[in-house]
Amino acid sequence: TTGSTTTGSTTTGSTTTTQLATQLATQPATSGPKGAKEDEGPGVRNRTGETVVVDAASASADVGDFELKRLVDCEVYLCNLEPLRAVRAYDLRNTRVYAGPVAGSVLLHGADACEFHLCARQVRIHDATNGTSFYVRTASGPIIEHSSDVRFAPYAFGYPGIDEAMEKAGFGGADSGTWREVEDFGWIKQVASPNWRILAESERVPPPKPPSMDAT
């Protein structure tokens, strides 16, 4: 992905230097349905053509729940965030998300031509389409709803410290293979759902190393 890179450390050239801990805590809030507030708390929102790295060095001590919203042509890396309890994603297009282990769930609403690398207790997907790929490790099978042309493969993302993070999140040991036990809640026929498939090994793309960790 071309564009700027945002991290919590010093950057050079065309990249953008910010302190994500401050930025994540001061996202503007807007009123949603029935007066509910949106765009609050830790998250990456309203970005186009950026690479964003959120890690222990750049985020607040307790990230907890993290939100991704309205991202286009972006790459987002979530690494060494403890505790990362849940991830929510809304309205992503042509965006790649590489996340370390999530102790709770990942909930996605709206993904067009995206790629996700996710390890979570549960992954639930709504309105994903156009070849969106999920490289996942889950405690239970991924769930899709109102989705089509989505693909699944095993989780392979890595970075320094991920083994310890996996243990703490309850993902020690070998992958049980539940990533392939996809449930399509919008398909009730006895024949297999045409809305998803397993990515052949020749189609799988190895995840990159997070930019901020290139020197480690």
mmCIF file of C-alpha atoms in Angstrom:
data_model
loop_
_atom_site.group_PDB
_atom_site.id
_atom_site.type_symbol
_atom_site.label_atom_id
_atom_site.label_comp_id
_atom_site.label_asym_id
_atom_site.label_seq_id
_atom_site.Cartn_x
_atom_site.Cartn_y
_atom_site.Cartn_z
ATOM 1 C CA THR A 1 0.000 0.000 0.000
ATOM 2 C CA THR A 2 1.315 3.406 -0.911
ATOM 3 C CA GLY A 3 0.897 6.501 1.211
ATOM 4 C CA SER A 4 2.105 7.531 4.631
ATOM 5 C CA THR A 5 3.078 5.423 7.617
ATOM 6 C CA THR A 6 1.836 6.244 11.109
ATOM 7 C CA THR A 7 3.520 4.772 14.184
ATOM 8 C CA GLY A 8 4.364 5.772 17.714
ATOM 9 C CA SER A 9 8.051 6.167 16.920
ATOM 10 C CA THR A 10 10.095 8.641 14.894
ATOM 11 C CA THR A 11 9.733 8.312 11.148
ATOM 12 C CA THR A 12 11.450 9.927 8.203
ATOM 13 C CA GLY A 13 10.789 10.938 4.614
ATOM 14 C CA SER A 14 7.158 10.979 3.531
ATOM 15 C CA THR A 15 5.877 9.171 6.604
ATOM 16 C CA THR A 16 3.738 10.804 9.234
ATOM 17 C CA THR A 17 4.893 11.074 12.859
ATOM 18 C CA THR A 18 2.222 10.990 15.574
ATOM 19 C CA GLN A 19 1.795 9.773 19.097
ATOM 20 C CA LEU A 20 -0.921 7.145 18.723
ATOM 21 C CA ALA A 21 -1.550 6.945 22.455
ATOM 22 C CA THR A 22 -2.750 10.556 22.363
ATOM 23 C CA GLN A 23 -4.429 10.244 19.002
ATOM 24 C CA LEU A 24 -6.391 7.128 19.926
ATOM 25 C CA ALA A 25 -7.683 8.720 23.093
ATOM 26 C CA THR A 26 -8.906 11.893 21.355
ATOM 27 C CA GLN A 27 -10.870 10.570 18.387
ATOM 28 C CA PRO A 28 -13.864 12.869 17.753
ATOM 29 C CA ALA A 29 -17.252 11.599 18.828
ATOM 30 C CA THR A 30 -20.389 11.894 16.718
ATOM 31 C CA SER A 31 -23.973 11.156 17.550
ATOM 32 C CA GLY A 32 -25.361 7.908 16.174
ATOM 33 C CA PRO A 33 -28.831 6.342 16.175
ATOM 34 C CA LYS A 34 -30.942 7.049 19.264
ATOM 35 C CA GLY A 35 -28.310 9.442 20.568
ATOM 36 C CA ALA A 36 -25.620 6.782 20.857
ATOM 37 C CA LYS A 37 -22.058 8.039 20.519
ATOM 38 C CA GLU A 38 -19.771 6.683 17.839
ATOM 39 C CA ASP A 39 -16.061 6.944 17.112
ATOM 40 C CA GLU A 40 -15.033 6.861 20.759
ATOM 41 C CA GLY A 41 -12.146 4.988 22.319
ATOM 42 C CA PRO A 42 -9.084 3.385 20.758
ATOM 43 C CA GLY A 43 -9.287 2.950 17.007
ATOM 44 C CA VAL A 44 -8.140 3.826 13.515
ATOM 45 C CA ARG A 45 -10.791 5.721 11.575
ATOM 46 C CA ASN A 46 -11.324 7.712 8.402
ATOM 47 C CA ARG A 47 -8.038 6.963 6.663
ATOM 48 C CA THR A 48 -7.106 6.568 3.002
ATOM 49 C CA GLY A 49 -3.834 5.213 1.623
ATOM 50 C CA GLU A 50 -2.019 4.921 4.972
ATOM 51 C CA THR A 51 -0.023 2.266 6.792
ATOM 52 C CA VAL A 52 -0.765 2.374 10.520
ATOM 53 C CA VAL A 53 1.151 0.414 13.154
ATOM 54 C CA VAL A 54 -0.379 0.194 16.633
ATOM 55 C CA ASP A 55 1.799 -1.602 19.176
ATOM 56 C CA ALA A 56 2.720 -1.529 22.851
ATOM 57 C CA ALA A 57 5.116 1.361 22.269
ATOM 58 C CA SER A 58 2.530 3.604 20.642
ATOM 59 C CA ALA A 59 -0.786 2.732 22.306
ATOM 60 C CA SER A 60 -2.167 3.338 25.767
ATOM 61 C CA ALA A 61 -1.519 0.741 28.466
ATOM 62 C CA ASP A 62 -5.030 -0.734 28.297
ATOM 63 C CA VAL A 63 -6.310 -0.788 24.729
ATOM 64 C CA GLY A 64 -9.157 -3.176 25.512
ATOM 65 C CA ASP A 65 -11.610 -2.919 22.626
ATOM 66 C CA PHE A 66 -10.280 -1.554 19.341
ATOM 67 C CA GLU A 67 -12.208 -0.161 16.382
ATOM 68 C CA LEU A 68 -11.376 0.086 12.676
ATOM 69 C CA LYS A 69 -13.772 2.238 10.671
ATOM 70 C CA ARG A 70 -14.029 3.760 7.200
ATOM 71 C CA LEU A 71 -10.618 2.753 5.874
ATOM 72 C CA VAL A 72 -9.726 2.736 2.170
ATOM 73 C CA ASP A 73 -6.472 1.421 0.639
ATOM 74 C CA CYS A 74 -4.846 1.046 4.069
ATOM 75 C CA GLU A 75 -2.651 -1.409 5.950
ATOM 76 C CA VAL A 76 -3.165 -1.738 9.700
ATOM 77 C CA TYR A 77 -0.941 -3.699 12.093
ATOM 78 C CA LEU A 78 -2.076 -4.454 15.661
ATOM 79 C CA CYS A 79 0.860 -5.992 17.531
ATOM 80 C CA ASN A 80 1.737 -6.755 21.156
ATOM 81 C CA LEU A 81 -1.387 -5.103 22.542
ATOM 82 C CA GLU A 82 -2.288 -6.530 25.940
ATOM 83 C CA PRO A 83 -5.006 -6.937 26.766
ATOM 84 C CA LEU A 84 -6.674 -6.717 23.354
ATOM 85 C CA ARG A 85 -10.144 -7.944 24.259
ATOM 86 C CA ALA A 86 -12.092 -7.318 21.064
ATOM 87 C CA VAL A 87 -11.820 -5.788 17.598
ATOM 88 C CA ARG A 88 -14.712 -4.187 15.715
ATOM 89 C CA ALA A 89 -14.384 -3.226 12.039
ATOM 90 C CA TYR A 90 -16.808 -1.254 9.877
ATOM 91 C CA ASP A 91 -16.754 -0.177 6.230
ATOM 92 C CA LEU A 92 -13.327 -1.205 4.995
ATOM 93 C CA ARG A 93 -12.341 -1.228 1.313
ATOM 94 C CA ASN A 94 -9.167 -2.609 -0.252
ATOM 95 C CA THR A 95 -7.579 -2.674 3.193
ATOM 96 C CA ARG A 96 -5.322 -5.224 4.864
ATOM 97 C CA VAL A 97 -5.467 -5.862 8.613
ATOM 98 C CA TYR A 98 -2.765 -7.843 10.425
ATOM 99 C CA ALA A 99 -3.659 -8.463 14.071
ATOM 100 C CA GLY A 100 -2.052 -10.284 16.952
ATOM 101 C CA PRO A 101 -4.205 -12.479 19.215
ATOM 102 C CA VAL A 102 -7.532 -11.148 20.469
ATOM 103 C CA ALA A 103 -8.716 -12.634 23.754
ATOM 104 C CA GLY A 104 -12.371 -12.120 22.829
ATOM 105 C CA SER A 105 -14.135 -11.657 19.510
ATOM 106 C CA VAL A 106 -13.715 -9.921 16.173
ATOM 107 C CA LEU A 107 -16.879 -8.471 14.632
ATOM 108 C CA LEU A 108 -16.798 -7.163 11.069
ATOM 109 C CA HIS A 109 -19.476 -5.197 9.220
ATOM 110 C CA GLY A 110 -18.641 -4.337 5.622
ATOM 111 C CA ALA A 111 -15.473 -5.392 3.773
ATOM 112 C CA ASP A 112 -14.877 -5.023 0.036
ATOM 113 C CA ALA A 113 -11.744 -6.606 -1.492
ATOM 114 C CA CYS A 114 -9.938 -6.719 1.874
ATOM 115 C CA GLU A 115 -7.533 -9.102 3.589
ATOM 116 C CA PHE A 116 -7.633 -9.961 7.296
ATOM 117 C CA HIS A 117 -5.176 -11.900 9.457
ATOM 118 C CA LEU A 118 -7.010 -12.602 12.718
ATOM 119 C CA CYS A 119 -6.628 -14.787 15.797
ATOM 120 C CA ALA A 120 -9.631 -14.583 18.148
ATOM 121 C CA ARG A 121 -12.047 -16.629 20.212
ATOM 122 C CA GLN A 122 -14.746 -15.895 17.646
ATOM 123 C CA VAL A 123 -14.760 -14.205 14.233
ATOM 124 C CA ARG A 124 -18.128 -12.999 12.968
ATOM 125 C CA ILE A 125 -18.392 -11.450 9.510
ATOM 126 C CA HIS A 126 -21.241 -9.428 7.985
ATOM 127 C CA ASP A 127 -21.420 -7.999 4.457
ATOM 128 C CA ALA A 128 -18.020 -9.060 3.148
ATOM 129 C CA THR A 129 -17.552 -9.514 -0.578
ATOM 130 C CA ASN A 130 -15.402 -9.155 -3.691
ATOM 131 C CA GLY A 131 -12.687 -11.657 -2.846
ATOM 132 C CA THR A 132 -12.147 -10.613 0.765
ATOM 133 C CA SER A 133 -9.772 -13.114 2.393
ATOM 134 C CA PHE A 134 -9.581 -14.232 6.013
ATOM 135 C CA TYR A 135 -6.480 -15.898 7.426
ATOM 136 C CA VAL A 136 -7.818 -16.924 10.792
ATOM 137 C CA ARG A 137 -7.325 -18.945 13.937
ATOM 138 C CA THR A 138 -10.416 -19.300 16.103
ATOM 139 C CA ALA A 139 -11.744 -21.273 19.052
ATOM 140 C CA SER A 140 -14.946 -21.862 17.078
ATOM 141 C CA GLY A 141 -15.676 -21.804 13.367
ATOM 142 C CA PRO A 142 -15.898 -18.383 11.657
ATOM 143 C CA ILE A 143 -19.425 -17.128 11.011
ATOM 144 C CA ILE A 144 -20.467 -15.252 7.877
ATOM 145 C CA GLU A 145 -23.757 -13.484 7.160
ATOM 146 C CA HIS A 146 -24.918 -11.605 4.050
ATOM 147 C CA SER A 147 -21.512 -12.234 2.490
ATOM 148 C CA SER A 148 -20.311 -13.623 -0.836
ATOM 149 C CA ASP A 149 -17.038 -14.421 -2.606
ATOM 150 C CA VAL A 150 -15.022 -14.695 0.617
ATOM 151 C CA ARG A 151 -12.075 -17.025 1.175
ATOM 152 C CA PHE A 152 -10.455 -18.628 4.235
ATOM 153 C CA ALA A 153 -6.983 -19.877 5.121
ATOM 154 C CA PRO A 154 -5.021 -20.584 8.330
ATOM 155 C CA TYR A 155 -3.525 -17.760 10.380
ATOM 156 C CA ALA A 156 0.198 -17.216 9.787
ATOM 157 C CA PHE A 157 0.925 -13.658 10.970
ATOM 158 C CA GLY A 158 3.959 -13.276 13.222
ATOM 159 C CA TYR A 159 6.205 -10.734 14.946
ATOM 160 C CA PRO A 160 8.622 -10.714 17.902
ATOM 161 C CA GLY A 161 6.645 -11.582 21.039
ATOM 162 C CA ILE A 162 3.638 -13.184 19.379
ATOM 163 C CA ASP A 163 4.230 -16.628 20.924
ATOM 164 C CA GLU A 164 3.919 -15.228 24.454
ATOM 165 C CA ALA A 165 0.886 -13.165 23.422
ATOM 166 C CA MET A 166 -0.767 -16.275 21.971
ATOM 167 C CA GLU A 167 -0.258 -18.151 25.238
ATOM 168 C CA LYS A 168 -1.748 -15.319 27.290
ATOM 169 C CA ALA A 169 -4.770 -15.119 24.993
ATOM 170 C CA GLY A 170 -5.422 -18.852 25.302
ATOM 171 C CA PHE A 171 -4.039 -19.945 21.941
ATOM 172 C CA GLY A 172 -1.073 -22.033 23.055
ATOM 173 C CA GLY A 173 -0.318 -25.230 21.189
ATOM 174 C CA ALA A 174 -1.199 -26.264 17.671
ATOM 175 C CA ASP A 175 -4.037 -24.774 15.634
ATOM 176 C CA SER A 176 -7.108 -26.993 15.956
ATOM 177 C CA GLY A 177 -8.136 -26.309 12.363
ATOM 178 C CA THR A 178 -11.474 -24.634 13.173
ATOM 179 C CA TRP A 179 -10.624 -21.887 10.661
ATOM 180 C CA ARG A 180 -12.059 -24.130 7.954
ATOM 181 C CA GLU A 181 -15.349 -24.831 9.812
ATOM 182 C CA VAL A 182 -17.129 -21.802 8.377
ATOM 183 C CA GLU A 183 -20.827 -21.340 9.131
ATOM 184 C CA ASP A 184 -22.927 -19.320 6.686
ATOM 185 C CA PHE A 185 -25.962 -18.120 8.648
ATOM 186 C CA GLY A 186 -27.546 -16.848 5.448
ATOM 187 C CA TRP A 187 -27.454 -20.255 3.726
ATOM 188 C CA ILE A 188 -29.949 -22.813 5.020
ATOM 189 C CA LYS A 189 -29.891 -25.321 2.161
ATOM 190 C CA GLN A 190 -28.385 -28.774 2.596
ATOM 191 C CA VAL A 191 -25.779 -28.246 -0.132
ATOM 192 C CA ALA A 192 -22.563 -26.382 0.658
ATOM 193 C CA SER A 193 -22.724 -22.586 0.687
ATOM 194 C CA PRO A 194 -21.432 -20.977 -2.535
ATOM 195 C CA ASN A 195 -20.528 -17.810 -0.636
ATOM 196 C CA TRP A 196 -17.155 -18.933 0.691
ATOM 197 C CA ARG A 197 -14.293 -21.269 -0.123
ATOM 198 C CA ILE A 198 -10.925 -22.347 1.224
ATOM 199 C CA LEU A 199 -7.943 -20.652 -0.374
ATOM 200 C CA ALA A 200 -5.676 -23.125 -2.157
ATOM 201 C CA GLU A 201 -2.103 -23.105 -0.846
ATOM 202 C CA SER A 202 -0.901 -21.652 -4.150
ATOM 203 C CA GLU A 203 -3.227 -18.660 -3.635
ATOM 204 C CA ARG A 204 -2.187 -17.838 -0.077
ATOM 205 C CA VAL A 205 -0.139 -14.701 0.472
ATOM 206 C CA PRO A 206 2.417 -14.778 3.346
ATOM 207 C CA PRO A 207 1.828 -11.866 5.749
ATOM 208 C CA PRO A 208 4.535 -9.190 5.883
ATOM 209 C CA LYS A 209 6.516 -8.181 8.930
ATOM 210 C CA PRO A 210 5.146 -5.065 10.692
ATOM 211 C CA PRO A 211 7.054 -1.999 9.397
ATOM 212 C CA SER A 212 8.042 -0.796 12.873
ATOM 213 C CA MET A 213 9.692 -4.153 13.579
ATOM 214 C CA ASP A 214 11.840 -4.384 10.437
ATOM 215 C CA ALA A 215 15.002 -3.913 12.458
ATOM 216 C CA THR A 216 14.204 -6.622 15.033
#
